[in-house]
PDB file of C-alpha atoms in Angstrom:
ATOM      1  CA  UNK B   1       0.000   0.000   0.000  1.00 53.00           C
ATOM      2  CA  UNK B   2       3.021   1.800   0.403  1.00 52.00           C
ATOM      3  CA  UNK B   3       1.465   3.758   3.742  1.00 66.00           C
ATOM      4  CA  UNK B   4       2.794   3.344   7.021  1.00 70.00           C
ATOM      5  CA  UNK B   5       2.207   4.428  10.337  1.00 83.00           C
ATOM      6  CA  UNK B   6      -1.604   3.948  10.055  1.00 92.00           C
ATOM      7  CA  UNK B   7      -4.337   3.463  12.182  1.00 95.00           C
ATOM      8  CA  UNK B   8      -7.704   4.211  11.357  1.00 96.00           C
ATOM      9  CA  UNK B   9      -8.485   3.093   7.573  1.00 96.00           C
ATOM     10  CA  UNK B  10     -12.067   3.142   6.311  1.00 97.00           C
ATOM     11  CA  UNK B  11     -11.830   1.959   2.905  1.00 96.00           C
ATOM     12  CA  UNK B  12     -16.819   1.900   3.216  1.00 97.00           C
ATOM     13  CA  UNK B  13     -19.297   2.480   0.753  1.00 97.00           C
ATOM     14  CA  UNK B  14     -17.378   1.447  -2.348  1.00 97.00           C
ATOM     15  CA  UNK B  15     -17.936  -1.054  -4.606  1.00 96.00           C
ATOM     16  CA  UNK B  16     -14.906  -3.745  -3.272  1.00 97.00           C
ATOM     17  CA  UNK B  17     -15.239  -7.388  -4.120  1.00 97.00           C
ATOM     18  CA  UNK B  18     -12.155  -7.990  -2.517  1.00 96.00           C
ATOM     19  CA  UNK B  19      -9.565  -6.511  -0.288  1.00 96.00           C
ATOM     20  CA  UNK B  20      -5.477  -6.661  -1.124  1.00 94.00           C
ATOM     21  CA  UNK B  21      -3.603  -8.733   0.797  1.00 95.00           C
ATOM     22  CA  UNK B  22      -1.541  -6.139   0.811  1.00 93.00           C
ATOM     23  CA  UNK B  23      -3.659  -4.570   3.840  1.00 94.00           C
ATOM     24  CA  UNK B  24      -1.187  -6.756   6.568  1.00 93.00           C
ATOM     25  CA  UNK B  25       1.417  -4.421   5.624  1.00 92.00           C
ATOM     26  CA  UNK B  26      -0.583  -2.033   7.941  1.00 94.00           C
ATOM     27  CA  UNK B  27       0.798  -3.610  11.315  1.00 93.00           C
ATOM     28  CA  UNK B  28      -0.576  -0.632  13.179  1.00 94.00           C
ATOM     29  CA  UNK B  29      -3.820  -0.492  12.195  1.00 96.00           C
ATOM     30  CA  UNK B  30      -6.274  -0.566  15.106  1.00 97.00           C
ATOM     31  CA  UNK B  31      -9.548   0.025  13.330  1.00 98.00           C
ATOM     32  CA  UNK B  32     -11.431  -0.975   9.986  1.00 98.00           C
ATOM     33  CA  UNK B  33     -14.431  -0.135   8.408  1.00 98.00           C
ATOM     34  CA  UNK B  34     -15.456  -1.883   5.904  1.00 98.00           C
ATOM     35  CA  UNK B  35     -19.069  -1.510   5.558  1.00 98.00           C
ATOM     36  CA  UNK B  36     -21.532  -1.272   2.497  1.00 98.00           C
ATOM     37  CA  UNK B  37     -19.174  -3.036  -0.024  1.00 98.00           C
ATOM     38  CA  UNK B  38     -19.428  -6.382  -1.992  1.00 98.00           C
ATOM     39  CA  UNK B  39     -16.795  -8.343   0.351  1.00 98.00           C
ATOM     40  CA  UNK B  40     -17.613 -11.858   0.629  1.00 97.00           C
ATOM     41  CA  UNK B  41     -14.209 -13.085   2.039  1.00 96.00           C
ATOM     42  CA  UNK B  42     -10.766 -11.098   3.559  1.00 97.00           C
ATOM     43  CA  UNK B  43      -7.228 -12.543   2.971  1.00 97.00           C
ATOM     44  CA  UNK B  44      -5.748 -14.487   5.066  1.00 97.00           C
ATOM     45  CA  UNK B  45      -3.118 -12.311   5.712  1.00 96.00           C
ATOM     46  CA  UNK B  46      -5.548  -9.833   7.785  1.00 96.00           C
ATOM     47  CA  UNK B  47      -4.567 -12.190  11.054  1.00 96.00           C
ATOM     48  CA  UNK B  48      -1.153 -10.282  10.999  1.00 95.00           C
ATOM     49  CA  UNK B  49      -2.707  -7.378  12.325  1.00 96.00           C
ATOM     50  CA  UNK B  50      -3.169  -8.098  15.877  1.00 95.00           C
ATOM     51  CA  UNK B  51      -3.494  -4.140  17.027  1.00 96.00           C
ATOM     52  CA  UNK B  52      -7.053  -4.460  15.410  1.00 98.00           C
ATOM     53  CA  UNK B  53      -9.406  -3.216  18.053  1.00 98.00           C
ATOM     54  CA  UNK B  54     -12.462  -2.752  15.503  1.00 98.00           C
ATOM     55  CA  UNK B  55     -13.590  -4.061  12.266  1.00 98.00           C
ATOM     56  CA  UNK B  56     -16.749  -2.966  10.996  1.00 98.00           C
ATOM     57  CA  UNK B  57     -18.155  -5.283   7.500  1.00 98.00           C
ATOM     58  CA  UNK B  58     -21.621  -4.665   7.711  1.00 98.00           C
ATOM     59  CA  UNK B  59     -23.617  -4.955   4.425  1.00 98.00           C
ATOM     60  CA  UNK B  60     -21.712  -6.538   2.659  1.00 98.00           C
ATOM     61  CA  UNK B  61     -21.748 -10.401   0.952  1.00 98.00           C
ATOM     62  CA  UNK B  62     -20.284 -12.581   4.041  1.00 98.00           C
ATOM     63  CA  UNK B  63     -22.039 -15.986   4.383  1.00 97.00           C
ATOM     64  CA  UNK B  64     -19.408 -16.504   7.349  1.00 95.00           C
ATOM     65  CA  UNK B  65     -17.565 -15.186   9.416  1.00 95.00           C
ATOM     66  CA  UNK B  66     -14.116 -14.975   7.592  1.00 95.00           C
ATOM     67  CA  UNK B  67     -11.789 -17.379   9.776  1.00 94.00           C
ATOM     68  CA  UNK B  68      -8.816 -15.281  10.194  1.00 96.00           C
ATOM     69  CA  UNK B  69     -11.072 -13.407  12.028  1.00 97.00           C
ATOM     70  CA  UNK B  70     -10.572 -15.443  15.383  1.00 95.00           C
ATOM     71  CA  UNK B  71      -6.888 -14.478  15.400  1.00 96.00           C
ATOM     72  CA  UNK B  72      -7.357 -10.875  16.003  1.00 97.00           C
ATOM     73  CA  UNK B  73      -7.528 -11.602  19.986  1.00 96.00           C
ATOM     74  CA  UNK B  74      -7.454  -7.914  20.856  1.00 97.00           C
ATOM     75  CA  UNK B  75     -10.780  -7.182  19.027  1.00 97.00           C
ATOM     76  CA  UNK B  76     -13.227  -5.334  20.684  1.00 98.00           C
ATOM     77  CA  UNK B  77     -15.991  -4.180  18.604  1.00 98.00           C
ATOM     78  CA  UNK B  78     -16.789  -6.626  15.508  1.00 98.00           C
ATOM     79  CA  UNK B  79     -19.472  -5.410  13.319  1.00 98.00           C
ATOM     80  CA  UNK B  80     -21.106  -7.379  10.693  1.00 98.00           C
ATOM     81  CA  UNK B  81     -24.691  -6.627  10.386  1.00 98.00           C
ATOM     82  CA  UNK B  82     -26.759  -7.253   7.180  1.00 98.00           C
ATOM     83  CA  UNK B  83     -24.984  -9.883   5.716  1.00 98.00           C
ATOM     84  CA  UNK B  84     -25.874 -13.680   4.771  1.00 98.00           C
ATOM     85  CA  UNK B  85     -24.529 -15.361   7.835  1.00 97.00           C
ATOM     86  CA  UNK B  86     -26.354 -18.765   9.122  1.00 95.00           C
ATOM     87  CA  UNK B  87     -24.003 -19.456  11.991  1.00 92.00           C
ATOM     88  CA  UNK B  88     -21.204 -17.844  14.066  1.00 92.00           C
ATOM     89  CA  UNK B  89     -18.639 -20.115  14.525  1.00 91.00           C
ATOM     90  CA  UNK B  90     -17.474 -21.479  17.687  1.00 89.00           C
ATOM     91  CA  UNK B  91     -14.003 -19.983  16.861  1.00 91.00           C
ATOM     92  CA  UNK B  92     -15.060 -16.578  17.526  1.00 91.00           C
ATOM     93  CA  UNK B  93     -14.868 -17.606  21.574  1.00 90.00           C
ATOM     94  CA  UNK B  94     -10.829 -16.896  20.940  1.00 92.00           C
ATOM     95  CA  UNK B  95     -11.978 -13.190  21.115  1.00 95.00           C
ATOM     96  CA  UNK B  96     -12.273 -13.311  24.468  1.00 92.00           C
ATOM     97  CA  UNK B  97     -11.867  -9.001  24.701  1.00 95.00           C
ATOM     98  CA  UNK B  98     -14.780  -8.638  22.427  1.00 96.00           C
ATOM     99  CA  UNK B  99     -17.329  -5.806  24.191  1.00 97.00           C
ATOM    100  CA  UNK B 100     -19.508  -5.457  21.382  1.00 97.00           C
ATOM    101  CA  UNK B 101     -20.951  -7.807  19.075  1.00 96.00           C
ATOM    102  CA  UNK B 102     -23.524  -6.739  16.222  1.00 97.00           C
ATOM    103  CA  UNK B 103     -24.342  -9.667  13.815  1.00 97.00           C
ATOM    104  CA  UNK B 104     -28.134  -7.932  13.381  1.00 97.00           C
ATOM    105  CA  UNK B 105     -29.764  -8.751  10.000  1.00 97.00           C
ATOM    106  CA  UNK B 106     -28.475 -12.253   9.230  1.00 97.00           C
ATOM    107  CA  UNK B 107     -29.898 -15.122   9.343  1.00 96.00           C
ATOM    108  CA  UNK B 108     -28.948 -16.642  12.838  1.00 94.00           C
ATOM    109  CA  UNK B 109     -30.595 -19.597  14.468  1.00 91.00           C
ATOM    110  CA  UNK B 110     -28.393 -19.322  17.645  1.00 86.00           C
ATOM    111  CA  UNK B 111     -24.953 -19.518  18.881  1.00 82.00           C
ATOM    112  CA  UNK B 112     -21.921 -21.297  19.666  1.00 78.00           C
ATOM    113  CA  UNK B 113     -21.547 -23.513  22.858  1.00 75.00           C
ATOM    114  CA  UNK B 114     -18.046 -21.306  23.502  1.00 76.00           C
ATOM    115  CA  UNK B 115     -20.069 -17.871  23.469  1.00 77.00           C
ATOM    116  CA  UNK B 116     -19.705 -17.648  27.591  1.00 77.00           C
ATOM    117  CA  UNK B 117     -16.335 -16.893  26.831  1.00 84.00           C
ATOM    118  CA  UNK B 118     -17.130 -13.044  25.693  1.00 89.00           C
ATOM    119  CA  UNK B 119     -17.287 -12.029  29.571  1.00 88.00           C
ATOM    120  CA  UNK B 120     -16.013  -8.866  28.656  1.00 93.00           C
ATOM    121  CA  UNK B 121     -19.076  -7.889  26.213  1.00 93.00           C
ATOM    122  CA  UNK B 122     -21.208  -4.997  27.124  1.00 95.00           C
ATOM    123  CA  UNK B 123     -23.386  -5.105  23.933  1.00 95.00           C
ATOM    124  CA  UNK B 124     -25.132  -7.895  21.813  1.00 93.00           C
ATOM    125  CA  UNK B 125     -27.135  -7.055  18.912  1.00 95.00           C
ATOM    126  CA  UNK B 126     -28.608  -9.975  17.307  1.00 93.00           C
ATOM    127  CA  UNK B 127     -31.831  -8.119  15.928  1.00 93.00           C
ATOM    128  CA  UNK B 128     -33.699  -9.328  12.720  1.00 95.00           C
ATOM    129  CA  UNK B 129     -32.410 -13.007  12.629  1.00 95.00           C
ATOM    130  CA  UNK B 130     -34.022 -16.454  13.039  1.00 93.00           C
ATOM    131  CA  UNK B 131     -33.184 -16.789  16.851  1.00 90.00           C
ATOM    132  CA  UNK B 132     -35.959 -18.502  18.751  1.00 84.00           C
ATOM    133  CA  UNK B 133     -34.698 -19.049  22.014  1.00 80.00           C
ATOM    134  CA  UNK B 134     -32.214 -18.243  24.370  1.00 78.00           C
ATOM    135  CA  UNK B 135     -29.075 -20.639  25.710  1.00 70.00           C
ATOM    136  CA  UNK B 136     -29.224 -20.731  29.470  1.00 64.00           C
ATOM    137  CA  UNK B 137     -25.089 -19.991  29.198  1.00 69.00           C
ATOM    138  CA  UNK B 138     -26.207 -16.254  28.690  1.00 74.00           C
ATOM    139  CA  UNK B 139     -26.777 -15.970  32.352  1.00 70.00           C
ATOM    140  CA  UNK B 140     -22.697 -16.143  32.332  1.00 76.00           C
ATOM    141  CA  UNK B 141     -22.665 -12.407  30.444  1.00 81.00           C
ATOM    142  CA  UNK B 142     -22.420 -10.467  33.920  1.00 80.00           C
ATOM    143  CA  UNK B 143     -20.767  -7.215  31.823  1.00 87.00           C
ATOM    144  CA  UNK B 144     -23.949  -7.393  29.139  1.00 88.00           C
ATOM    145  CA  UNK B 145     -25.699  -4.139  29.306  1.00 89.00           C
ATOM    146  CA  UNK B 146     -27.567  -4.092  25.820  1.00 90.00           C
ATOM    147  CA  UNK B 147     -28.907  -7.001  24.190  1.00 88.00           C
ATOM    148  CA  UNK B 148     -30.906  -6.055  21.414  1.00 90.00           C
ATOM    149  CA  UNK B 149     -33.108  -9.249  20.231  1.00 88.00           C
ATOM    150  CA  UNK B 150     -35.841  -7.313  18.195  1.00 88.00           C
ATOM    151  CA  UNK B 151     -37.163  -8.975  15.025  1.00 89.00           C
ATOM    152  CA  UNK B 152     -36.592 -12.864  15.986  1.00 89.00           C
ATOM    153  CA  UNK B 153     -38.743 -15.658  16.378  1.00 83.00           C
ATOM    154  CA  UNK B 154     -38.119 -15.875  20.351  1.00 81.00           C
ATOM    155  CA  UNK B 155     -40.365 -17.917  21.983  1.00 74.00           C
ATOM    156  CA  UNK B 156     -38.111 -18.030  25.300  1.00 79.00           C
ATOM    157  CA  UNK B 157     -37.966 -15.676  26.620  1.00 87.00           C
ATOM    158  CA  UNK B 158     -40.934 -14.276  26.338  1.00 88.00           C
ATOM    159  CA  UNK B 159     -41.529 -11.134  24.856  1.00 88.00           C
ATOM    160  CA  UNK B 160     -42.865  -9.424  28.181  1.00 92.00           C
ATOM    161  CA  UNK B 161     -39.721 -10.042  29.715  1.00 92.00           C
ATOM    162  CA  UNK B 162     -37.498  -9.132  27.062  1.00 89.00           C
ATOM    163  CA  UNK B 163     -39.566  -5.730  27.150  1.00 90.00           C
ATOM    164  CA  UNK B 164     -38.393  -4.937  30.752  1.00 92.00           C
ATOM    165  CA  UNK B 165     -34.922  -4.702  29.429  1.00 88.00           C
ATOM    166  CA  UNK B 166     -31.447  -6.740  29.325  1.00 87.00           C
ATOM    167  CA  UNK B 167     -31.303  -7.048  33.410  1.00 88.00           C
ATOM    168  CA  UNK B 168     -34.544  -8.629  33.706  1.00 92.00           C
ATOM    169  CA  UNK B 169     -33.747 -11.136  30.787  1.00 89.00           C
ATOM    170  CA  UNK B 170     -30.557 -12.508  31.915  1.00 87.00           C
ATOM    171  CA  UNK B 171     -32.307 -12.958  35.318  1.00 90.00           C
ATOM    172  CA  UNK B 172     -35.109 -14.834  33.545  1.00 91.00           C
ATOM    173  CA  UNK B 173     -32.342 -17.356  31.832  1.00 88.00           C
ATOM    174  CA  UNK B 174     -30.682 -17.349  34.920  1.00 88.00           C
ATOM    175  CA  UNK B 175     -33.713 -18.718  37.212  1.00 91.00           C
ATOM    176  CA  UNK B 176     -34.200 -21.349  34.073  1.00 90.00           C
ATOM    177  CA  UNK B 177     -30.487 -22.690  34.380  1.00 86.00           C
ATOM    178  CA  UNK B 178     -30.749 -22.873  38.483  1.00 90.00           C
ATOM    179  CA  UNK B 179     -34.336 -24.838  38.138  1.00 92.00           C
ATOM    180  CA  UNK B 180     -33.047 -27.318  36.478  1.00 89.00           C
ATOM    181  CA  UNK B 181     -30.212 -28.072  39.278  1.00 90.00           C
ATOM    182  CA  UNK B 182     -33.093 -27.744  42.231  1.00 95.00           C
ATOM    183  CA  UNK B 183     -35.816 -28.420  40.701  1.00 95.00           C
ATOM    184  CA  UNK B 184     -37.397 -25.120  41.700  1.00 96.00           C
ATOM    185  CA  UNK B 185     -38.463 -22.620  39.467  1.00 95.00           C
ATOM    186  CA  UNK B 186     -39.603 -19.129  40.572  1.00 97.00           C
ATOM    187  CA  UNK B 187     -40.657 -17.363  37.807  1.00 96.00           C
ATOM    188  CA  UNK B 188     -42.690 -14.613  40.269  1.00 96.00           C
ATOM    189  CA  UNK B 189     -42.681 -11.156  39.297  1.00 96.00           C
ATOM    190  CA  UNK B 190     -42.119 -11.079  35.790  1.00 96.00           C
ATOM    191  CA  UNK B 191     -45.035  -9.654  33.811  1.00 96.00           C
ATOM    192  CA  UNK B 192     -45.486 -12.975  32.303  1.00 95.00           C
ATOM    193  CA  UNK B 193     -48.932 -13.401  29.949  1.00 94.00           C
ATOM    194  CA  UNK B 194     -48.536 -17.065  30.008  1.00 90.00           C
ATOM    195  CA  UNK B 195     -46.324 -19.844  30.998  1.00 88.00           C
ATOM    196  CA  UNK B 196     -44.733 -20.906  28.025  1.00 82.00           C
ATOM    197  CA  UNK B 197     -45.394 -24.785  27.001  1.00 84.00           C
ATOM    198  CA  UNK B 198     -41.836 -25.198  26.277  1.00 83.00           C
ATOM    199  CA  UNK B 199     -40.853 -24.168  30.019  1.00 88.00           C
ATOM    200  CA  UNK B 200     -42.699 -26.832  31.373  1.00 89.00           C
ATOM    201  CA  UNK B 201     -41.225 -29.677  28.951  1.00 88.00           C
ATOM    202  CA  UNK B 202     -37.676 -28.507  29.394  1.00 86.00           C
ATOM    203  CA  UNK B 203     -38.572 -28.286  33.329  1.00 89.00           C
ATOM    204  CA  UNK B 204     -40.771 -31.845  33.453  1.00 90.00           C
ATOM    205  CA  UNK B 205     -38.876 -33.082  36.748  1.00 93.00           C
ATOM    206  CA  UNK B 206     -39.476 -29.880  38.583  1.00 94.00           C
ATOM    207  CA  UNK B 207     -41.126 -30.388  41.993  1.00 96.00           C
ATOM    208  CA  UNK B 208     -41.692 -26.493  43.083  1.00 96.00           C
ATOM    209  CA  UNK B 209     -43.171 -24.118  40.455  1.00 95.00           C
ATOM    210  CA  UNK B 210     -43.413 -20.564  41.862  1.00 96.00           C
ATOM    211  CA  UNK B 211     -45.850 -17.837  39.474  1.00 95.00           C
ATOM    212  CA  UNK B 212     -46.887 -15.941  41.683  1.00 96.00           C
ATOM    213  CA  UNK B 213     -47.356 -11.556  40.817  1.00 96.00           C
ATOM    214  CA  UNK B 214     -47.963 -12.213  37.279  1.00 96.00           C
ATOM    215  CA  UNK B 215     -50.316 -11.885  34.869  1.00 96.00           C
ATOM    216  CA  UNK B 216     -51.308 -15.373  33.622  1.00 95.00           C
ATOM    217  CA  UNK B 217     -54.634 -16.106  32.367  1.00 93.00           C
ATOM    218  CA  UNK B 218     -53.967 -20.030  31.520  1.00 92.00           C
ATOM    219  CA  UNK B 219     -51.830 -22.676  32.943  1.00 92.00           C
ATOM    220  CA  UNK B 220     -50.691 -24.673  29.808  1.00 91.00           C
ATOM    221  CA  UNK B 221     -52.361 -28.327  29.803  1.00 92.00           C
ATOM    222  CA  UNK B 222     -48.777 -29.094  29.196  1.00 93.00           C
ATOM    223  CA  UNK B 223     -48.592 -28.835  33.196  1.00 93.00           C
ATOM    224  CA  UNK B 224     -49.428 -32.847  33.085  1.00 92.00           C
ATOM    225  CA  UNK B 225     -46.103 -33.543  32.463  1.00 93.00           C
ATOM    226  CA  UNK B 226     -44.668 -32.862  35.763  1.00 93.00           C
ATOM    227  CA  UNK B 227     -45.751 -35.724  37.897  1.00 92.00           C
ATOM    228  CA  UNK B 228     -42.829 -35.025  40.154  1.00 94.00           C
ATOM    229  CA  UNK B 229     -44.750 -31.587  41.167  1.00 94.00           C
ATOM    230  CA  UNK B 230     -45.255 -31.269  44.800  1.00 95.00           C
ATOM    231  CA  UNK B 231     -46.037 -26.858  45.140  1.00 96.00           C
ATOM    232  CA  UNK B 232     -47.349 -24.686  42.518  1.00 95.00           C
ATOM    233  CA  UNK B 233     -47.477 -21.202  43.651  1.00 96.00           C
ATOM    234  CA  UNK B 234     -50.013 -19.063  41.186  1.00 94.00           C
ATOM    235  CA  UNK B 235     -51.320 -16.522  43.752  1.00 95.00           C
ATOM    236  CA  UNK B 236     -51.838 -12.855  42.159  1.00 96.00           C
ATOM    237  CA  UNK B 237     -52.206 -13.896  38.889  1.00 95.00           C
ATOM    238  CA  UNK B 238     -55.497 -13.346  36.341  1.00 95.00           C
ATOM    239  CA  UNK B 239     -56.597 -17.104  36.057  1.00 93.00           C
ATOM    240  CA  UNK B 240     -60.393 -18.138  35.022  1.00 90.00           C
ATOM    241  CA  UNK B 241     -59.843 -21.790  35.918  1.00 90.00           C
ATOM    242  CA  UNK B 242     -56.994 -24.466  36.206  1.00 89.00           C
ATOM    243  CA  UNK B 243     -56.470 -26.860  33.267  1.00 89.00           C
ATOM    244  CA  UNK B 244     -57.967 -30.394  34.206  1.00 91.00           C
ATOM    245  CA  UNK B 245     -54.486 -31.551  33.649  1.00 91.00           C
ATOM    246  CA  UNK B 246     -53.096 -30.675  36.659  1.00 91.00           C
ATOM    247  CA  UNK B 247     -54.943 -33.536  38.381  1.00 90.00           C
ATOM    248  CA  UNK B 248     -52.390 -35.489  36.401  1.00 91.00           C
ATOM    249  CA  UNK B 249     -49.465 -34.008  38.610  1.00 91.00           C
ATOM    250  CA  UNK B 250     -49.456 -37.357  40.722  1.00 90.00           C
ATOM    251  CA  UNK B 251     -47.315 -35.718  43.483  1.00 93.00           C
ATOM    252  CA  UNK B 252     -48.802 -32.100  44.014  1.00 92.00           C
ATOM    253  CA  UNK B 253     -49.950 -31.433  47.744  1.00 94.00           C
ATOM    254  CA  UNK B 254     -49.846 -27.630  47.335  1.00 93.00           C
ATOM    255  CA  UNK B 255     -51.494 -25.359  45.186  1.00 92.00           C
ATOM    256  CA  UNK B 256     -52.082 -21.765  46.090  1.00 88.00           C
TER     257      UNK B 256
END
């Protein structure tokens, strides 16, 4: 390139199908934006530059995330919204500085086992993908302070709690991963419309269910399920009726 000495390079909205592999000359660079191009790969040689801090490819052609990618260990902001991405690779959990994440406008199903590595990220933005449900590992993200999930198919959680902001949801996930360890779920105090179906499969051994200070009109029929049940705790709450199912819950002696 015959520059040295650089550190911010922002080579956007152009019409590049490729990028020189030329660019690792550039062993200072500590940001790159390469947004709104037609970049569908980077050259390997990019993993030379190990001062990178950002790198910014949104809209562009990426069906992956390029794999160089995971050897830039001092990343902190990786960018690459609106591209044609299916997966994010467990590799990326080598960028264990990463504080902000945006993979928004891809096509996502979920993520990588290795993700609770990233305890250093402040902001997730996974909006406009196919992401139906949480991991319970995301309880692990004690630095996360925006998680933006809008436009997925999320069943869990719920969209009421996701409403009440990233605090509330990580709490959710977090009362999820502890039930299944006692066996107790309290899911009081969370705005909750309904009791999703899937809870209560996922959660079939539970013996203590705890609702109450919500806003639940129906108790899933799915409720049959958990013949280990002993206390379900639904005080507060907007119910009609019970589900006849519940008689099924062989070991209940407390319902209130």
């Amino acid at each position: 390139l015959g520059i040295n000495g650089v550190k911010d390079l922002s080579l956007s909205d152009n019409l590049l199908e490729s990028l020189s592999p030329d660019i690792a000359l550039l062993a200072d660079l500590k940001q790159l934006w390469l947004q709104n191009n037609k970049l569908s790969t980077l050259p390997p040689s990019l993993r030379s530059l190990t001062k990178l801090t950002l790198l910014c490819l949104d809209n562009n052609k990426f069906e992956l995330i390029p794999p160089m990618v995971r050897y830039l260990t001092n990343m902190k902001q990786l960018s690459m919204n609106d591209n044609l991405m299916d997966e994010i690779p467990a590799s990326l959990g080598d960028l264990d500085q990463l504080e902000s994440l945006s993979v928004g406008g891809n096509r996502l199903t979920g993520f990588p086992e290795v993700f609770h590595k990233w305890t250093c990220l402040t902001e997730l933005v996974v909006s406009k993908n196919r992401i139906s449900e949480l991991q319970l590992q995301f309880e692990v993200l004690t630095s996360l302070k925006v998680l933006n999930l809008d436009g997925n198919l999320l069943v869990s959680p719920p969209r009421e709690v996701l409403n009440q902001g990233t605090p509330v949801t990580l709490e959710y996930i977090k009362r999820l991963k502890t039930a299944r360890e006692t066996k107790v779920l309290d899911l009081c105090n969370f705005e909750l419309r309904g009791i999703p179906a899937e809870v209560i499969i996922t959660n079939s051994k539970l013996r203590e269910l705890k609702l109450s200070e919500n806003n639940i009109k129906v108790v899933p029929p799915e409720i049959k399920m958990c013949r280990d049940m002993q206390h379900i705790q639904i005080d507060h709450n907007l119910l009609n009726e019970l589900p006849n199912e519940i008689g099924q819950c062989a070991s209940l002696t407390s319902l209130d």
